Amino acid sequence: GKSAATPRRKPNVLITGTPGTGKSSLAERVAAAVEGFKRIDVSQLAKEQDMLEEFDEELDTHVIDEDKVLDHMEEHGLGGDAGGVVVDYHGCDLFPERWFDLVVVLTCDNAVLYDRLQARGYSDKKIRGNVECEIFQTLVEEARDSYEESIVKVCASDTIDDMEENEKAIVEFVGAWKSSV
Ligand code: ADP
Ligand code: MN
């Protein structure tokens, strides 16, 4: 249930947002900054573990096999009471709500995002699709629809200063965590 106290010893953090907003960079920093924290980059995991479904021509990307990915994640840290996992993915409504204690949605200026995606070598069509996703605040809405309002934090990720600030906020959240057991 939404307000049930979690027995997790450490919190689990989800970092979500449009591709290119800086999820993996931030997750890496958080995992490096907090002793014993583990990270799961869901797209990378799906690729490494061969948990991809068909190529989606429209989205110009592989679709992940959600059932397999979720099972794997449950077995590798999200299912237990230990916590201490930082997950990043450009979606958030596929995960069980109970997995996360903090959901950070990164947002980015459209022009800045455009440049980052172009630097990645994405096609014009794919860049447009992702910038549109950002313009419509798709992930902000998805996070608010999927998680309790009080745990969703929307954070700008335009500059390195923003990234440092976001890292600090997450590290502070983790440091202040009190397990309910
Ligand atoms: P995502 O995982 O959300 O797709 P990445 O973490 O891979 O995004 O970041 C995409 C690119 O943007 C990388 O080159 C990264 O260094 C850069 N970047 C990410 N966040 C920021 C930020 N807050 N300020 C400046 N550059 C950033
Ligand atoms: Mn990433």
PDB file of N, CA, C and O and ligand atoms in Angstrom, residues 17-26 88 116 120 157-160 162-163, ligand 1:
ATOM      1  N   GLY A  17      13.483   9.978 -16.414  1.00  0.00           N
ATOM      2  CA  GLY A  17      13.524  11.178 -17.245  1.00  0.00           C
ATOM      3  C   GLY A  17      13.743  10.782 -18.698  1.00  0.00           C
ATOM      4  O   GLY A  17      14.129   9.645 -18.999  1.00  0.00           O
ATOM      5  N   THR A  18      13.527  11.738 -19.581  1.00  0.00           N
ATOM      6  CA  THR A  18      13.744  11.544 -21.020  1.00  0.00           C
ATOM      7  C   THR A  18      15.199  11.125 -21.277  1.00  0.00           C
ATOM      8  O   THR A  18      16.089  11.586 -20.566  1.00  0.00           O
ATOM      9  N   PRO A  19      15.438  10.273 -22.293  1.00  0.00           N
ATOM     10  CA  PRO A  19      16.822   9.959 -22.644  1.00  0.00           C
ATOM     11  C   PRO A  19      17.640  11.243 -22.838  1.00  0.00           C
ATOM     12  O   PRO A  19      17.175  12.189 -23.464  1.00  0.00           O
ATOM     13  N   GLY A  20      18.848  11.259 -22.276  1.00  0.00           N
ATOM     14  CA  GLY A  20      19.725  12.409 -22.417  1.00  0.00           C
ATOM     15  C   GLY A  20      19.644  13.422 -21.289  1.00  0.00           C
ATOM     16  O   GLY A  20      20.448  14.364 -21.235  1.00  0.00           O
ATOM     17  N   THR A  21      18.711  13.255 -20.377  1.00  0.00           N
ATOM     18  CA  THR A  21      18.594  14.239 -19.289  1.00  0.00           C
ATOM     19  C   THR A  21      19.684  14.068 -18.235  1.00  0.00           C
ATOM     20  O   THR A  21      19.886  14.956 -17.410  1.00  0.00           O
ATOM     21  N   GLY A  22      20.363  12.922 -18.246  1.00  0.00           N
ATOM     22  CA  GLY A  22      21.486  12.771 -17.312  1.00  0.00           C
ATOM     23  C   GLY A  22      21.289  11.728 -16.229  1.00  0.00           C
ATOM     24  O   GLY A  22      21.980  11.743 -15.211  1.00  0.00           O
ATOM     25  N   LYS A  23      20.379  10.794 -16.457  1.00  0.00           N
ATOM     26  CA  LYS A  23      20.068   9.769 -15.442  1.00  0.00           C
ATOM     27  C   LYS A  23      21.278   8.912 -15.082  1.00  0.00           C
ATOM     28  O   LYS A  23      21.600   8.736 -13.910  1.00  0.00           O
ATOM     29  N   SER A  24      21.934   8.364 -16.106  1.00  0.00           N
ATOM     30  CA  SER A  24      23.031   7.435 -15.826  1.00  0.00           C
ATOM     31  C   SER A  24      24.213   8.161 -15.183  1.00  0.00           C
ATOM     32  O   SER A  24      24.858   7.615 -14.279  1.00  0.00           O
ATOM     33  N   SER A  25      24.480   9.371 -15.645  1.00  0.00           N
ATOM     34  CA  SER A  25      25.572  10.151 -15.053  1.00  0.00           C
ATOM     35  C   SER A  25      25.314  10.394 -13.573  1.00  0.00           C
ATOM     36  O   SER A  25      26.202  10.230 -12.731  1.00  0.00           O
ATOM     37  N   LEU A  26      24.082  10.777 -13.261  1.00  0.00           N
ATOM     38  CA  LEU A  26      23.742  11.050 -11.860  1.00  0.00           C
ATOM     39  C   LEU A  26      23.765   9.764 -11.031  1.00  0.00           C
ATOM     40  O   LEU A  26      24.295   9.743  -9.911  1.00  0.00           O
ATOM     41  N   ASP A  88      18.192   3.466 -12.832  1.00  0.00           N
ATOM     42  CA  ASP A  88      17.838   4.517 -13.788  1.00  0.00           C
ATOM     43  C   ASP A  88      17.238   3.936 -15.069  1.00  0.00           C
ATOM     44  O   ASP A  88      17.718   2.941 -15.601  1.00  0.00           O
ATOM     45  N   ARG A 116      22.610  17.301 -26.729  1.00  0.00           N
ATOM     46  CA  ARG A 116      23.115  16.061 -26.124  1.00  0.00           C
ATOM     47  C   ARG A 116      22.749  14.841 -26.964  1.00  0.00           C
ATOM     48  O   ARG A 116      23.560  13.933 -27.142  1.00  0.00           O
ATOM     49  N   ARG A 120      25.062  12.185 -29.321  1.00  0.00           N
ATOM     50  CA  ARG A 120      24.967  10.743 -29.198  1.00  0.00           C
ATOM     51  C   ARG A 120      24.817  10.054 -30.545  1.00  0.00           C
ATOM     52  O   ARG A 120      24.781   8.829 -30.624  1.00  0.00           O
ATOM     53  N   SER A 157      18.270  19.342 -14.843  1.00  0.00           N
ATOM     54  CA  SER A 157      19.575  18.715 -15.099  1.00  0.00           C
ATOM     55  C   SER A 157      20.203  19.331 -16.340  1.00  0.00           C
ATOM     56  O   SER A 157      20.580  18.648 -17.279  1.00  0.00           O
ATOM     57  N   ASP A 158      20.312  20.671 -16.306  1.00  0.00           N
ATOM     58  CA  ASP A 158      20.852  21.397 -17.461  1.00  0.00           C
ATOM     59  C   ASP A 158      22.361  21.561 -17.388  1.00  0.00           C
ATOM     60  O   ASP A 158      23.033  21.589 -18.420  1.00  0.00           O
ATOM     61  N   THR A 159      22.866  21.699 -16.186  1.00  0.00           N
ATOM     62  CA  THR A 159      24.281  22.039 -16.013  1.00  0.00           C
ATOM     63  C   THR A 159      24.952  21.066 -15.037  1.00  0.00           C
ATOM     64  O   THR A 159      24.279  20.325 -14.320  1.00  0.00           O
ATOM     65  N   ILE A 160      26.281  21.128 -15.021  1.00  0.00           N
ATOM     66  CA  ILE A 160      27.040  20.307 -14.071  1.00  0.00           C
ATOM     67  C   ILE A 160      26.709  20.717 -12.635  1.00  0.00           C
ATOM     68  O   ILE A 160      26.627  19.874 -11.740  1.00  0.00           O
ATOM     69  N   ASP A 162      23.844  21.683 -11.628  1.00  0.00           N
ATOM     70  CA  ASP A 162      22.570  20.990 -11.337  1.00  0.00           C
ATOM     71  C   ASP A 162      22.858  19.548 -10.921  1.00  0.00           C
ATOM     72  O   ASP A 162      22.279  19.032  -9.962  1.00  0.00           O
ATOM     73  N   MET A 163      23.757  18.909 -11.673  1.00  0.00           N
ATOM     74  CA  MET A 163      24.058  17.506 -11.391  1.00  0.00           C
ATOM     75  C   MET A 163      24.637  17.356  -9.983  1.00  0.00           C
ATOM     76  O   MET A 163      24.267  16.451  -9.241  1.00  0.00           O
TER      77      MET A 163
HETATM   78  P1  ADP B   1      20.666   9.494 -19.731  1.00  0.00           P
HETATM   79  O1  ADP B   1      21.220   8.352 -18.940  1.00  0.00           O
HETATM   80  O2  ADP B   1      19.517  10.172 -19.062  1.00  0.00           O
HETATM   81  O3  ADP B   1      20.329   9.142 -21.144  1.00  0.00           O
HETATM   82  P2  ADP B   1      23.390  10.500 -19.603  1.00  0.00           P
HETATM   83  O4  ADP B   1      23.713  10.442 -18.156  1.00  0.00           O
HETATM   84  O5  ADP B   1      23.931   9.422 -20.462  1.00  0.00           O
HETATM   85  O6  ADP B   1      21.803  10.621 -19.814  1.00  0.00           O
HETATM   86  O7  ADP B   1      23.851  11.923 -20.113  1.00  0.00           O
HETATM   87  C1  ADP B   1      23.791  12.286 -21.484  1.00  0.00           C
HETATM   88  C2  ADP B   1      24.914  13.258 -21.799  1.00  0.00           C
HETATM   89  O8  ADP B   1      24.676  14.508 -21.167  1.00  0.00           O
HETATM   90  C3  ADP B   1      26.293  12.804 -21.298  1.00  0.00           C
HETATM   91  O9  ADP B   1      27.247  13.232 -22.226  1.00  0.00           O
HETATM   92  C4  ADP B   1      26.463  13.547 -19.991  1.00  0.00           C
HETATM   93  O10 ADP B   1      27.800  13.785 -19.696  1.00  0.00           O
HETATM   94  C5  ADP B   1      25.714  14.836 -20.240  1.00  0.00           C
HETATM   95  N1  ADP B   1      25.042  15.355 -19.045  1.00  0.00           N
HETATM   96  C6  ADP B   1      24.173  14.678 -18.283  1.00  0.00           C
HETATM   97  N2  ADP B   1      23.692  15.437 -17.288  1.00  0.00           N
HETATM   98  C7  ADP B   1      24.275  16.644 -17.420  1.00  0.00           C
HETATM   99  C8  ADP B   1      24.189  17.875 -16.690  1.00  0.00           C
HETATM  100  N3  ADP B   1      23.398  18.012 -15.613  1.00  0.00           N
HETATM  101  N4  ADP B   1      24.924  18.917 -17.112  1.00  0.00           N
HETATM  102  C9  ADP B   1      25.738  18.791 -18.196  1.00  0.00           C
HETATM  103  N5  ADP B   1      25.867  17.661 -18.930  1.00  0.00           N
HETATM  104  C10 ADP B   1      25.142  16.595 -18.546  1.00  0.00           C
END
